[in-house]
mmCIF file of C-alpha atoms in Angstrom:
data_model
loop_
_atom_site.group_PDB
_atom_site.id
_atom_site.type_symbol
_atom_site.label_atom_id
_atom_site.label_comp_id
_atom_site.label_asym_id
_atom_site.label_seq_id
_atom_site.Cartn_x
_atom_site.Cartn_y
_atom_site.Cartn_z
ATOM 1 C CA UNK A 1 0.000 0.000 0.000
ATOM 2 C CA UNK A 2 1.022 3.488 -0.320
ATOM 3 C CA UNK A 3 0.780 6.042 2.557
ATOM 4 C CA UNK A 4 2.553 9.248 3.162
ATOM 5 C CA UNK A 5 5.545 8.082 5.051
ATOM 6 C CA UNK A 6 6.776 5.691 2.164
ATOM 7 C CA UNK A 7 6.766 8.715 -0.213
ATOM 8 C CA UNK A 8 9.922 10.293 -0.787
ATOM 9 C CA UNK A 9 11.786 12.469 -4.062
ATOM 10 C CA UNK A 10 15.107 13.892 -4.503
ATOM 11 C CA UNK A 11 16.387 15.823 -6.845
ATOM 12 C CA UNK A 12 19.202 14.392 -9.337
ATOM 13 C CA UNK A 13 22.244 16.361 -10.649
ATOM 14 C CA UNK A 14 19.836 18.763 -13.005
ATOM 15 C CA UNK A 15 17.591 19.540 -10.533
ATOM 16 C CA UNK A 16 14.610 17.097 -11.475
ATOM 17 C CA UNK A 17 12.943 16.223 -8.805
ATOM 18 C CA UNK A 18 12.467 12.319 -8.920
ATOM 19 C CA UNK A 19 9.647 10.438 -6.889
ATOM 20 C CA UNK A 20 10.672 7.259 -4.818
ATOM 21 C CA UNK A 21 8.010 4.383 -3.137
ATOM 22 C CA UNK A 22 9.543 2.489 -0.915
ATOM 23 C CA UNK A 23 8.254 -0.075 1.229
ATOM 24 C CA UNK A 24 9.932 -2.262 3.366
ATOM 25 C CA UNK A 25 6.657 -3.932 5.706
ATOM 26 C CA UNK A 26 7.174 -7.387 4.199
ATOM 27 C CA UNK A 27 11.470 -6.899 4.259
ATOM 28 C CA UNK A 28 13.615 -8.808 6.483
ATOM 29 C CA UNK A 29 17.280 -9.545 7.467
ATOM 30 C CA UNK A 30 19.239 -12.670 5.261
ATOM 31 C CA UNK A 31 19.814 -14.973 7.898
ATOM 32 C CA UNK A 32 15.665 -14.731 8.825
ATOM 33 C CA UNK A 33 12.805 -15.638 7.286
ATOM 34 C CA UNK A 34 10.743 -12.697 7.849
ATOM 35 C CA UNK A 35 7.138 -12.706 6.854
ATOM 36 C CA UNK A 36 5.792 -14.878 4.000
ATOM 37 C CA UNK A 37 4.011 -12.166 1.605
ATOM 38 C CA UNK A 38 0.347 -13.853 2.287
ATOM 39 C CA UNK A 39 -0.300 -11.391 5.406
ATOM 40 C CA UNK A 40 -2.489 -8.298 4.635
ATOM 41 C CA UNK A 41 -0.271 -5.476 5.968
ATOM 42 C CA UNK A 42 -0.888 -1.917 5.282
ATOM 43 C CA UNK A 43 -1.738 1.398 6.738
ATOM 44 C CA UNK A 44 -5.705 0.999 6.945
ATOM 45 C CA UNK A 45 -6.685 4.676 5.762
ATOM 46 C CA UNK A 46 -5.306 4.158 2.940
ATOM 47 C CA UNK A 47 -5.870 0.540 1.559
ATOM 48 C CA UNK A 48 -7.678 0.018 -1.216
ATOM 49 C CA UNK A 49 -11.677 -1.031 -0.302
ATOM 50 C CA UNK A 50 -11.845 -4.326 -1.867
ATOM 51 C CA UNK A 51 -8.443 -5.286 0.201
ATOM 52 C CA UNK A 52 -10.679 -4.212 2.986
ATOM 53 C CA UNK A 53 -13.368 -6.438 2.645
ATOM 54 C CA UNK A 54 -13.686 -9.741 4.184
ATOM 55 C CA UNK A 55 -12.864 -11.869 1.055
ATOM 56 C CA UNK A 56 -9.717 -9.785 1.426
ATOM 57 C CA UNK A 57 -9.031 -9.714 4.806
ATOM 58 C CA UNK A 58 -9.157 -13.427 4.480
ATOM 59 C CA UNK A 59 -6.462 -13.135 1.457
ATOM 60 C CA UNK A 60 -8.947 -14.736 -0.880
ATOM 61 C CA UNK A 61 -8.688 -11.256 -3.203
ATOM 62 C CA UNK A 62 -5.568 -11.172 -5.138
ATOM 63 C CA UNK A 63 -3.491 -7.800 -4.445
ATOM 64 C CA UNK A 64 -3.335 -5.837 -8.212
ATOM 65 C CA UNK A 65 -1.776 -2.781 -9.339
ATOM 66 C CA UNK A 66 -5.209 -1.191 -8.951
ATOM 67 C CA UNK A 67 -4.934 -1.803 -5.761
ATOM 68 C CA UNK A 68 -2.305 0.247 -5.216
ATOM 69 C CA UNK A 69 -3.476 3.450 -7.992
ATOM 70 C CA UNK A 70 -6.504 3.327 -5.382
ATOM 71 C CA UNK A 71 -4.225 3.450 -2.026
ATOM 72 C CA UNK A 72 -2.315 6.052 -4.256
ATOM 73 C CA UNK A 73 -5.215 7.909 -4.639
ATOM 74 C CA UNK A 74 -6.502 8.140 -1.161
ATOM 75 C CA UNK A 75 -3.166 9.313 -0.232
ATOM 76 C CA UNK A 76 -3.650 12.286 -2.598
ATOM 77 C CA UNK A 77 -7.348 13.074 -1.097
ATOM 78 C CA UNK A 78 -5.773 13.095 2.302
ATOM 79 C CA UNK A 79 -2.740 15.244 1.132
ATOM 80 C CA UNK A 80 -5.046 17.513 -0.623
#
């Protein structure tokens, strides 16, 4: 999911500024296992609704990459 805190720019050596999304919620360490990806995890605000629901709270809704234009989107309402 996207939420405020994982958005971040800089600007490169002309001045552009260039937008970064990182996420590291599912990351871990080499030498441990860390989480296995099938866990919803997100900041709830700003999930996407059908992620929300209980077929997806239950994992049964694969995650897509409208899922994440819609988290990207309420980030911008709640920016705006």
């Amino acid at each position: 999911d996207c939420s405020s805190s994982k958005m971040m720019y800089y600007r490169d050596a002309l001045g552009r500024a260039v937008g970064v999304l990182n996420d590291f919620d599912l990351s871990s360490l080499a030498d441990n296992e860390g989480l296995s990806g099938h866990q919803r995890m997100g900041t709830v605000p700003f999930m996407a609704r059908g992620l929300l629901s209980p077929e997806g709270l239950d994992g049964e809704i694969t995650h897509m990459y409208r899922h994440d234009a819609e988290s990207f989107i309420w980030v911008l309402v709640w920016v705006c």
